[in-house]
Amino acid sequence: QVRLVESGGGLAQAGGSLRLSCAASTNPYSFSAMGWYRQGPGKQRELVVRVPTLGLSHYADSVKGRFTFSRGISKNTVYLQMNSLKPEDTAVYFCYAVYSGVDVWGQGTQVTVSS
């Protein structure tokens, strides 16, 4: 079973930064896509960034210029660097991958941004 494990969530002040990590049990390059989604309270899960393995990164307009997806040198970990955080960034953040056409989700990590 493919597993994704997020870490790095927590409390940040508005304007601050956090870096989320996602460790995959499978080489991320075995996935057709990988990225991050988030779900705020009472809201639907929404795209943060989606990165096809051999495609261009696609960021939600709400995070462009502030959030950056990257892959670790080891290639088994990906990151979401979040800068200039806003209260509306408060959500549970989920690591995401597509493996053999099946969506795979991490358990989520809470990010809370105070005013």
CSV table of N, CA, C and O in Angstrom, one decimal:
chain,number,residue,atom,x,y,z
A,1,GLN,N,0.8,-1.2,0.0
A,1,GLN,CA,0.0,0.0,0.0
A,1,GLN,C,0.9,1.2,0.0
A,1,GLN,O,1.8,1.3,0.8
A,2,VAL,N,0.6,2.2,-0.9
A,2,VAL,CA,1.3,3.4,-0.9
A,2,VAL,C,0.8,4.3,0.2
A,2,VAL,O,-0.4,4.5,0.5
A,3,ARG,N,1.8,4.9,0.9
A,3,ARG,CA,1.5,5.7,2.1
A,3,ARG,C,2.2,7.1,1.9
A,3,ARG,O,3.3,7.2,1.4
A,4,LEU,N,1.5,8.1,2.3
A,4,LEU,CA,2.1,9.5,2.4
A,4,LEU,C,1.9,10.0,3.8
A,4,LEU,O,0.9,9.9,4.4
A,5,VAL,N,3.0,10.5,4.4
A,5,VAL,CA,3.0,11.0,5.7
A,5,VAL,C,3.4,12.4,5.8
A,5,VAL,O,4.6,12.7,5.4
A,6,GLU,N,2.6,13.3,6.2
A,6,GLU,CA,2.9,14.7,6.3
A,6,GLU,C,3.4,15.1,7.6
A,6,GLU,O,3.1,14.4,8.6
A,7,SER,N,4.2,16.1,7.7
A,7,SER,CA,4.7,16.7,8.9
A,7,SER,C,5.0,18.2,8.7
A,7,SER,O,5.0,18.6,7.6
A,8,GLY,N,5.2,18.9,9.8
A,8,GLY,CA,5.6,20.3,9.7
A,8,GLY,C,4.5,21.3,9.9
A,8,GLY,O,4.7,22.5,10.0
A,9,GLY,N,3.2,20.8,10.1
A,9,GLY,CA,2.2,21.7,10.4
A,9,GLY,C,2.3,22.3,11.8
A,9,GLY,O,3.1,21.8,12.6
A,10,GLY,N,1.5,23.3,12.1
A,10,GLY,CA,1.5,23.9,13.4
A,10,GLY,C,0.9,25.3,13.3
A,10,GLY,O,0.1,25.6,12.5
A,11,LEU,N,1.3,26.1,14.3
A,11,LEU,CA,0.8,27.4,14.4
A,11,LEU,C,1.8,28.4,14.0
A,11,LEU,O,3.0,28.3,14.3
A,12,ALA,N,1.3,29.4,13.2
A,12,ALA,CA,2.2,30.4,12.7
A,12,ALA,C,1.4,31.7,12.8
A,12,ALA,O,0.2,31.8,12.8
A,13,GLN,N,2.2,32.8,12.9
A,13,GLN,CA,1.6,34.1,12.8
A,13,GLN,C,1.4,34.6,11.4
A,13,GLN,O,2.2,34.2,10.5
A,14,ALA,N,0.5,35.4,11.2
A,14,ALA,CA,0.3,36.0,9.9
A,14,ALA,C,1.6,36.7,9.4
A,14,ALA,O,2.3,37.4,10.2
A,15,GLY,N,2.0,36.4,8.2
A,15,GLY,CA,3.2,36.9,7.7
A,15,GLY,C,4.4,36.0,7.9
A,15,GLY,O,5.5,36.2,7.3
A,16,GLY,N,4.2,34.9,8.7
A,16,GLY,CA,5.2,34.0,9.0
A,16,GLY,C,5.3,32.9,7.9
A,16,GLY,O,4.7,32.9,6.9
A,17,SER,N,6.1,31.9,8.3
A,17,SER,CA,6.4,30.8,7.3
A,17,SER,C,6.3,29.4,8.0
A,17,SER,O,6.6,29.3,9.2
A,18,LEU,N,6.0,28.5,7.2
A,18,LEU,CA,6.0,27.1,7.7
A,18,LEU,C,6.5,26.2,6.5
A,18,LEU,O,6.3,26.6,5.3
A,19,ARG,N,7.1,25.1,6.7
A,19,ARG,CA,7.5,24.2,5.7
A,19,ARG,C,6.9,22.8,6.0
A,19,ARG,O,7.2,22.2,7.0
A,20,LEU,N,6.0,22.3,5.1
A,20,LEU,CA,5.4,21.0,5.3
A,20,LEU,C,6.3,20.0,4.5
A,20,LEU,O,6.8,20.3,3.4
A,21,SER,N,6.3,18.8,5.1
A,21,SER,CA,7.0,17.7,4.4
A,21,SER,C,6.1,16.6,4.2
A,21,SER,O,5.1,16.4,4.9
A,22,CYS,N,6.3,15.9,3.1
A,22,CYS,CA,5.6,14.7,2.8
A,22,CYS,C,6.5,13.6,2.4
A,22,CYS,O,7.2,13.7,1.4
A,23,ALA,N,6.6,12.5,3.2
A,23,ALA,CA,7.4,11.4,3.0
A,23,ALA,C,6.6,10.3,2.3
A,23,ALA,O,5.5,9.9,2.8
A,24,ALA,N,7.0,9.8,1.2
A,24,ALA,CA,6.3,8.7,0.5
A,24,ALA,C,7.0,7.4,0.7
A,24,ALA,O,8.2,7.3,0.7
A,25,SER,N,6.1,6.4,0.8
A,25,SER,CA,6.6,5.0,0.9
A,25,SER,C,7.1,4.5,-0.4
A,25,SER,O,7.8,3.4,-0.5
A,26,THR,N,6.8,5.1,-1.5
A,26,THR,CA,7.2,4.8,-2.8
A,26,THR,C,7.9,5.9,-3.5
A,26,THR,O,7.6,7.1,-3.2
A,27,ASN,N,8.9,5.6,-4.3
A,27,ASN,CA,9.6,6.7,-5.1
A,27,ASN,C,8.6,7.6,-5.7
A,27,ASN,O,7.7,7.1,-6.5
A,28,PRO,N,8.6,8.9,-5.4
A,28,PRO,CA,7.6,9.8,-6.0
A,28,PRO,C,7.6,9.8,-7.5
A,28,PRO,O,6.5,10.1,-8.1
A,29,TYR,N,8.6,9.4,-8.1
A,29,TYR,CA,8.6,9.3,-9.6
A,29,TYR,C,7.8,8.1,-10.1
A,29,TYR,O,7.6,8.0,-11.3
A,30,SER,N,7.4,7.3,-9.2
A,30,SER,CA,6.4,6.2,-9.7
A,30,SER,C,5.0,6.8,-9.7
A,30,SER,O,4.1,6.1,-10.2
A,31,PHE,N,4.8,8.0,-9.3
A,31,PHE,CA,3.5,8.6,-9.3
A,31,PHE,C,3.4,9.4,-10.6
A,31,PHE,O,4.3,10.0,-11.1
A,32,SER,N,2.2,9.5,-11.1
A,32,SER,CA,1.9,10.3,-12.3
A,32,SER,C,1.7,11.8,-11.9
A,32,SER,O,1.8,12.7,-12.7
A,33,ALA,N,1.4,12.0,-10.6
A,33,ALA,CA,1.3,13.4,-10.1
A,33,ALA,C,1.5,13.4,-8.6
A,33,ALA,O,1.3,12.4,-7.9
A,34,MET,N,1.8,14.5,-8.1
A,34,MET,CA,2.0,14.7,-6.7
A,34,MET,C,1.7,16.2,-6.3
A,34,MET,O,1.8,17.0,-7.2
A,35,GLY,N,1.3,16.4,-5.1
A,35,GLY,CA,1.0,17.8,-4.7
A,35,GLY,C,0.4,17.9,-3.4
A,35,GLY,O,0.6,17.0,-2.5
A,36,TRP,N,-0.2,19.0,-3.2
A,36,TRP,CA,-0.8,19.4,-1.9
A,36,TRP,C,-2.2,19.9,-2.1
A,36,TRP,O,-2.5,20.7,-3.0
A,37,TYR,N,-3.1,19.5,-1.2
A,37,TYR,CA,-4.4,20.1,-1.1
A,37,TYR,C,-4.7,20.6,0.3
A,37,TYR,O,-3.9,20.2,1.2
A,38,ARG,N,-5.7,21.3,0.5
A,38,ARG,CA,-6.0,21.8,1.8
A,38,ARG,C,-7.6,21.8,2.0
A,38,ARG,O,-8.3,22.0,1.0
A,39,GLN,N,-8.0,21.7,3.2
A,39,GLN,CA,-9.4,21.8,3.5
A,39,GLN,C,-9.6,22.6,4.8
A,39,GLN,O,-9.2,22.2,5.9
A,40,GLY,N,-10.2,23.8,4.7
A,40,GLY,CA,-10.5,24.6,5.8
A,40,GLY,C,-11.8,24.1,6.5
A,40,GLY,O,-12.6,23.3,5.9
A,41,PRO,N,-12.1,24.6,7.7
A,41,PRO,CA,-13.3,24.2,8.4
A,41,PRO,C,-14.5,24.6,7.6
A,41,PRO,O,-14.7,25.7,7.2
A,42,GLY,N,-15.4,23.6,7.4
A,42,GLY,CA,-16.6,23.8,6.7
A,42,GLY,C,-16.5,24.1,5.2
A,42,GLY,O,-17.4,24.5,4.5
A,43,LYS,N,-15.3,23.8,4.6
A,43,LYS,CA,-15.0,24.0,3.2
A,43,LYS,C,-14.7,22.7,2.5
A,43,LYS,O,-14.3,21.7,3.2
A,44,GLN,N,-14.8,22.7,1.2
A,44,GLN,CA,-14.4,21.6,0.4
A,44,GLN,C,-12.9,21.6,0.3
A,44,GLN,O,-12.2,22.6,0.4
A,45,ARG,N,-12.3,20.4,0.1
A,45,ARG,CA,-10.9,20.3,-0.2
A,45,ARG,C,-10.6,21.0,-1.5
A,45,ARG,O,-11.3,20.9,-2.5
A,46,GLU,N,-9.5,21.8,-1.4
A,46,GLU,CA,-9.1,22.6,-2.6
A,46,GLU,C,-7.7,22.4,-2.9
A,46,GLU,O,-6.8,22.1,-2.1
A,47,LEU,N,-7.4,22.6,-4.2
A,47,LEU,CA,-6.0,22.5,-4.7
A,47,LEU,C,-5.1,23.6,-4.1
A,47,LEU,O,-5.5,24.7,-4.0
A,48,VAL,N,-3.9,23.2,-3.7
A,48,VAL,CA,-2.9,24.1,-3.4
A,48,VAL,C,-1.9,24.1,-4.5
A,48,VAL,O,-1.6,25.1,-5.1
A,49,VAL,N,-1.3,23.0,-4.8
A,49,VAL,CA,-0.4,22.8,-5.9
A,49,VAL,C,-0.5,21.4,-6.4
A,49,VAL,O,-0.5,20.4,-5.6
A,50,ARG,N,-0.4,21.2,-7.7
A,50,ARG,CA,-0.4,19.9,-8.3
A,50,ARG,C,0.7,19.8,-9.3
A,50,ARG,O,0.9,20.7,-10.1
A,51,VAL,N,1.5,18.8,-9.2
A,51,VAL,CA,2.7,18.7,-10.0
A,51,VAL,C,2.7,17.3,-10.7
A,51,VAL,O,3.1,16.3,-10.1
A,52,PRO,N,2.4,17.3,-12.0
A,52,PRO,CA,2.6,16.1,-12.8
A,52,PRO,C,4.1,15.7,-12.8
A,52,PRO,O,4.9,16.6,-12.8
A,53,THR,N,4.4,14.4,-12.8
A,53,THR,CA,5.8,14.0,-12.7
A,53,THR,C,6.6,14.7,-13.8
A,53,THR,O,7.7,15.1,-13.6
A,54,LEU,N,6.1,14.7,-15.0
A,54,LEU,CA,6.8,15.3,-16.1
A,54,LEU,C,6.1,16.5,-16.7
A,54,LEU,O,6.1,16.8,-17.9
A,55,GLY,N,5.4,17.3,-15.8
A,55,GLY,CA,4.7,18.4,-16.2
A,55,GLY,C,5.0,19.7,-15.4
A,55,GLY,O,5.9,19.6,-14.5
A,56,LEU,N,4.3,20.7,-15.7
A,56,LEU,CA,4.5,22.0,-15.0
A,56,LEU,C,3.7,22.0,-13.7
A,56,LEU,O,2.6,21.5,-13.6
A,57,SER,N,4.2,22.7,-12.7
A,57,SER,CA,3.5,22.9,-11.5
A,57,SER,C,2.3,23.8,-11.7
A,57,SER,O,2.4,24.8,-12.4
A,58,HIS,N,1.2,23.5,-11.1
A,58,HIS,CA,0.1,24.3,-11.1
A,58,HIS,C,-0.3,24.7,-9.7
A,58,HIS,O,-0.7,23.9,-8.9
A,59,TYR,N,-0.2,26.0,-9.4
A,59,TYR,CA,-0.6,26.5,-8.1
A,59,TYR,C,-1.9,27.2,-8.1
A,59,TYR,O,-2.3,27.9,-9.1
A,60,ALA,N,-2.7,27.1,-7.0
A,60,ALA,CA,-3.9,27.8,-6.9
A,60,ALA,C,-3.5,29.3,-6.9
A,60,ALA,O,-2.5,29.7,-6.4
A,61,ASP,N,-4.4,30.1,-7.4
A,61,ASP,CA,-4.2,31.6,-7.5
A,61,ASP,C,-3.9,32.1,-6.1
A,61,ASP,O,-3.1,33.1,-5.9
A,62,SER,N,-4.6,31.6,-5.1
A,62,SER,CA,-4.5,32.1,-3.7
A,62,SER,C,-3.1,31.9,-3.1
A,62,SER,O,-2.8,32.6,-2.1
A,63,VAL,N,-2.3,31.0,-3.6
A,63,VAL,CA,-1.0,30.8,-3.0
A,63,VAL,C,0.1,31.1,-3.9
A,63,VAL,O,1.3,31.0,-3.5
A,64,LYS,N,-0.1,31.5,-5.2
A,64,LYS,CA,0.9,31.9,-6.1
A,64,LYS,C,1.8,33.0,-5.5
A,64,LYS,O,1.3,34.0,-5.0
A,65,GLY,N,3.1,32.8,-5.6
A,65,GLY,CA,4.1,33.7,-5.1
A,65,GLY,C,4.4,33.6,-3.7
A,65,GLY,O,5.3,34.3,-3.2
A,66,ARG,N,3.6,32.8,-3.0
A,66,ARG,CA,3.8,32.6,-1.5
A,66,ARG,C,4.2,31.1,-1.2
A,66,ARG,O,5.0,31.0,-0.3
A,67,PHE,N,3.7,30.2,-1.9
A,67,PHE,CA,3.9,28.8,-1.6
A,67,PHE,C,4.8,28.2,-2.7
A,67,PHE,O,4.6,28.5,-3.9
A,68,THR,N,5.7,27.3,-2.3
A,68,THR,CA,6.6,26.7,-3.3
A,68,THR,C,6.6,25.2,-3.1
A,68,THR,O,7.0,24.7,-1.9
A,69,PHE,N,6.4,24.4,-4.1
A,69,PHE,CA,6.6,22.9,-4.0
A,69,PHE,C,8.0,22.6,-4.4
A,69,PHE,O,8.5,23.2,-5.4
A,70,SER,N,8.6,21.6,-3.7
A,70,SER,CA,9.9,21.2,-4.1
A,70,SER,C,10.0,19.7,-3.8
A,70,SER,O,9.3,19.2,-2.9
A,71,ARG,N,11.0,19.1,-4.4
A,71,ARG,CA,11.4,17.7,-4.1
A,71,ARG,C,12.7,17.7,-3.4
A,71,ARG,O,13.6,18.4,-3.7
A,72,GLY,N,12.8,16.8,-2.4
A,72,GLY,CA,14.1,16.6,-1.7
A,72,GLY,C,15.1,15.9,-2.7
A,72,GLY,O,14.8,15.3,-3.6
A,73,ILE,N,16.3,16.1,-2.3
A,73,ILE,CA,17.4,15.5,-3.1
A,73,ILE,C,17.3,14.0,-3.1
A,73,ILE,O,17.5,13.4,-4.2
A,74,SER,N,16.8,13.4,-2.0
A,74,SER,CA,16.6,12.0,-2.0
A,74,SER,C,15.5,11.5,-2.8
A,74,SER,O,15.3,10.3,-3.1
A,75,LYS,N,14.6,12.4,-3.2
A,75,LYS,CA,13.5,12.1,-4.1
A,75,LYS,C,12.3,11.4,-3.5
A,75,LYS,O,11.3,11.2,-4.1
A,76,ASN,N,12.5,11.0,-2.2
A,76,ASN,CA,11.4,10.3,-1.5
A,76,ASN,C,10.6,11.2,-0.6
A,76,ASN,O,9.7,10.8,0.1
A,77,THR,N,10.9,12.5,-0.6
A,77,THR,CA,10.2,13.5,0.2
A,77,THR,C,10.0,14.7,-0.6
A,77,THR,O,10.8,15.2,-1.4
A,78,VAL,N,8.8,15.3,-0.5
A,78,VAL,CA,8.5,16.5,-1.1
A,78,VAL,C,8.1,17.5,0.0
A,78,VAL,O,7.7,17.2,1.1
A,79,TYR,N,8.1,18.8,-0.4
A,79,TYR,CA,7.9,19.9,0.6
A,79,TYR,C,7.0,20.9,0.0
A,79,TYR,O,6.8,21.1,-1.2
A,80,LEU,N,6.4,21.6,0.9
A,80,LEU,CA,5.6,22.8,0.6
A,80,LEU,C,6.1,23.9,1.5
A,80,LEU,O,5.8,23.9,2.7
A,81,GLN,N,6.8,24.8,0.9
A,81,GLN,CA,7.3,26.0,1.7
A,81,GLN,C,6.2,27.0,1.6
A,81,GLN,O,5.8,27.4,0.5
A,82,MET,N,5.8,27.5,2.7
A,82,MET,CA,4.7,28.4,2.8
A,82,MET,C,5.2,29.7,3.5
A,82,MET,O,5.6,29.7,4.6
A,83,ASN,N,5.2,30.8,2.7
A,83,ASN,CA,5.7,32.1,3.2
A,83,ASN,C,4.5,33.1,3.2
A,83,ASN,O,3.5,32.9,2.5
A,84,SER,N,4.7,34.2,3.9
A,84,SER,CA,3.7,35.2,3.9
A,84,SER,C,2.3,34.6,4.2
A,84,SER,O,1.3,35.0,3.6
A,85,LEU,N,2.3,33.8,5.3
A,85,LEU,CA,1.0,33.2,5.6
A,85,LEU,C,-0.1,34.1,6.0
A,85,LEU,O,0.2,35.2,6.6
A,86,LYS,N,-1.3,33.8,5.6
A,86,LYS,CA,-2.4,34.5,5.9
A,86,LYS,C,-3.4,33.7,6.8
A,86,LYS,O,-3.4,32.5,6.7
A,87,PRO,N,-4.3,34.3,7.5
A,87,PRO,CA,-5.2,33.6,8.3
A,87,PRO,C,-6.1,32.6,7.4
A,87,PRO,O,-6.5,31.6,7.9
A,88,GLU,N,-6.4,33.0,6.2
A,88,GLU,CA,-7.2,32.2,5.3
A,88,GLU,C,-6.4,31.0,4.8
A,88,GLU,O,-7.0,30.1,4.2
A,89,ASP,N,-5.1,30.9,5.1
A,89,ASP,CA,-4.4,29.7,4.9
A,89,ASP,C,-4.6,28.6,5.9
A,89,ASP,O,-4.2,27.4,5.7
A,90,THR,N,-5.3,28.9,7.0
A,90,THR,CA,-5.6,27.9,8.0
A,90,THR,C,-6.5,26.8,7.4
A,90,THR,O,-7.5,27.0,6.8
A,91,ALA,N,-6.0,25.6,7.6
A,91,ALA,CA,-6.6,24.4,7.0
A,91,ALA,C,-5.8,23.2,7.4
A,91,ALA,O,-4.7,23.3,7.9
A,92,VAL,N,-6.4,22.1,7.1
A,92,VAL,CA,-5.7,20.8,7.2
A,92,VAL,C,-5.1,20.6,5.8
A,92,VAL,O,-5.8,20.7,4.8
A,93,TYR,N,-3.8,20.4,5.7
A,93,TYR,CA,-3.1,20.2,4.5
A,93,TYR,C,-2.8,18.8,4.2
A,93,TYR,O,-2.3,18.0,5.1
A,94,PHE,N,-3.1,18.3,3.0
A,94,PHE,CA,-3.0,16.9,2.7
A,94,PHE,C,-2.0,16.8,1.5
A,94,PHE,O,-2.1,17.4,0.5
A,95,CYS,N,-1.0,15.9,1.8
A,95,CYS,CA,-0.2,15.5,0.7
A,95,CYS,C,-1.0,14.6,-0.3
A,95,CYS,O,-1.9,13.8,0.2
A,96,TYR,N,-0.7,14.6,-1.5
A,96,TYR,CA,-1.5,14.0,-2.5
A,96,TYR,C,-0.6,13.3,-3.6
A,96,TYR,O,0.4,13.9,-4.0
A,97,ALA,N,-1.0,12.2,-4.1
A,97,ALA,CA,-0.3,11.6,-5.2
A,97,ALA,C,-1.3,10.7,-6.0
A,97,ALA,O,-2.4,10.3,-5.5
A,98,VAL,N,-0.9,10.5,-7.2
A,98,VAL,CA,-1.7,9.6,-8.1
A,98,VAL,C,-0.8,8.5,-8.4
A,98,VAL,O,0.3,8.6,-9.0
A,99,TYR,N,-1.2,7.3,-8.1
A,99,TYR,CA,-0.5,6.1,-8.3
A,99,TYR,C,-1.4,5.1,-9.1
A,99,TYR,O,-2.4,4.7,-8.6
A,100,SER,N,-1.0,4.7,-10.3
A,100,SER,CA,-1.7,3.8,-11.1
A,100,SER,C,-3.2,4.3,-11.3
A,100,SER,O,-4.1,3.5,-11.3
A,101,GLY,N,-3.3,5.6,-11.4
A,101,GLY,CA,-4.6,6.2,-11.6
A,101,GLY,C,-5.5,6.3,-10.4
A,101,GLY,O,-6.7,6.7,-10.5
A,102,VAL,N,-4.9,6.0,-9.2
A,102,VAL,CA,-5.7,6.0,-8.0
A,102,VAL,C,-5.2,7.2,-7.1
A,102,VAL,O,-3.9,7.3,-7.0
A,103,ASP,N,-6.1,8.0,-6.6
A,103,ASP,CA,-5.7,9.0,-5.7
A,103,ASP,C,-5.2,8.5,-4.4
A,103,ASP,O,-5.9,7.6,-3.8
A,104,VAL,N,-4.1,9.0,-3.9
A,104,VAL,CA,-3.6,8.6,-2.6
A,104,VAL,C,-3.4,9.9,-1.7
A,104,VAL,O,-2.9,10.9,-2.2
A,105,TRP,N,-3.9,9.8,-0.5
A,105,TRP,CA,-3.9,10.9,0.4
A,105,TRP,C,-3.1,10.6,1.7
A,105,TRP,O,-3.2,9.5,2.2
A,106,GLY,N,-2.4,11.6,2.2
A,106,GLY,CA,-1.9,11.5,3.5
A,106,GLY,C,-3.0,11.8,4.5
A,106,GLY,O,-4.1,12.1,4.2
A,107,GLN,N,-2.6,11.7,5.8
A,107,GLN,CA,-3.6,11.8,6.8
A,107,GLN,C,-3.9,13.3,7.1
A,107,GLN,O,-4.9,13.6,7.8
A,108,GLY,N,-3.1,14.2,6.7
A,108,GLY,CA,-3.3,15.6,6.9
A,108,GLY,C,-2.5,16.1,8.0
A,108,GLY,O,-2.3,15.4,9.0
A,109,THR,N,-2.2,17.4,7.9
A,109,THR,CA,-1.5,18.1,9.0
A,109,THR,C,-2.1,19.5,9.1
A,109,THR,O,-2.3,20.2,8.2
A,110,GLN,N,-2.4,19.8,10.4
A,110,GLN,CA,-3.1,21.1,10.6
A,110,GLN,C,-2.1,22.3,10.5
A,110,GLN,O,-1.0,22.3,11.1
A,111,VAL,N,-2.6,23.3,9.8
A,111,VAL,CA,-1.9,24.6,9.8
A,111,VAL,C,-2.8,25.6,10.3
A,111,VAL,O,-3.9,25.8,9.7
A,112,THR,N,-2.4,26.3,11.3
A,112,THR,CA,-3.2,27.4,11.8
A,112,THR,C,-2.5,28.7,11.8
A,112,THR,O,-1.3,28.8,12.3
A,113,VAL,N,-3.0,29.7,11.2
A,113,VAL,CA,-2.4,31.0,11.1
A,113,VAL,C,-3.2,32.0,11.9
A,113,VAL,O,-4.4,32.3,11.6
A,114,SER,N,-2.5,32.6,12.8
A,114,SER,CA,-3.2,33.6,13.7
A,114,SER,C,-3.1,35.0,13.1
A,114,SER,O,-2.1,35.3,12.3
A,115,SER,N,-4.0,35.9,13.4
A,115,SER,CA,-4.0,37.2,12.9
A,115,SER,C,-2.9,38.0,13.6
A,115,SER,O,-2.5,37.8,14.7
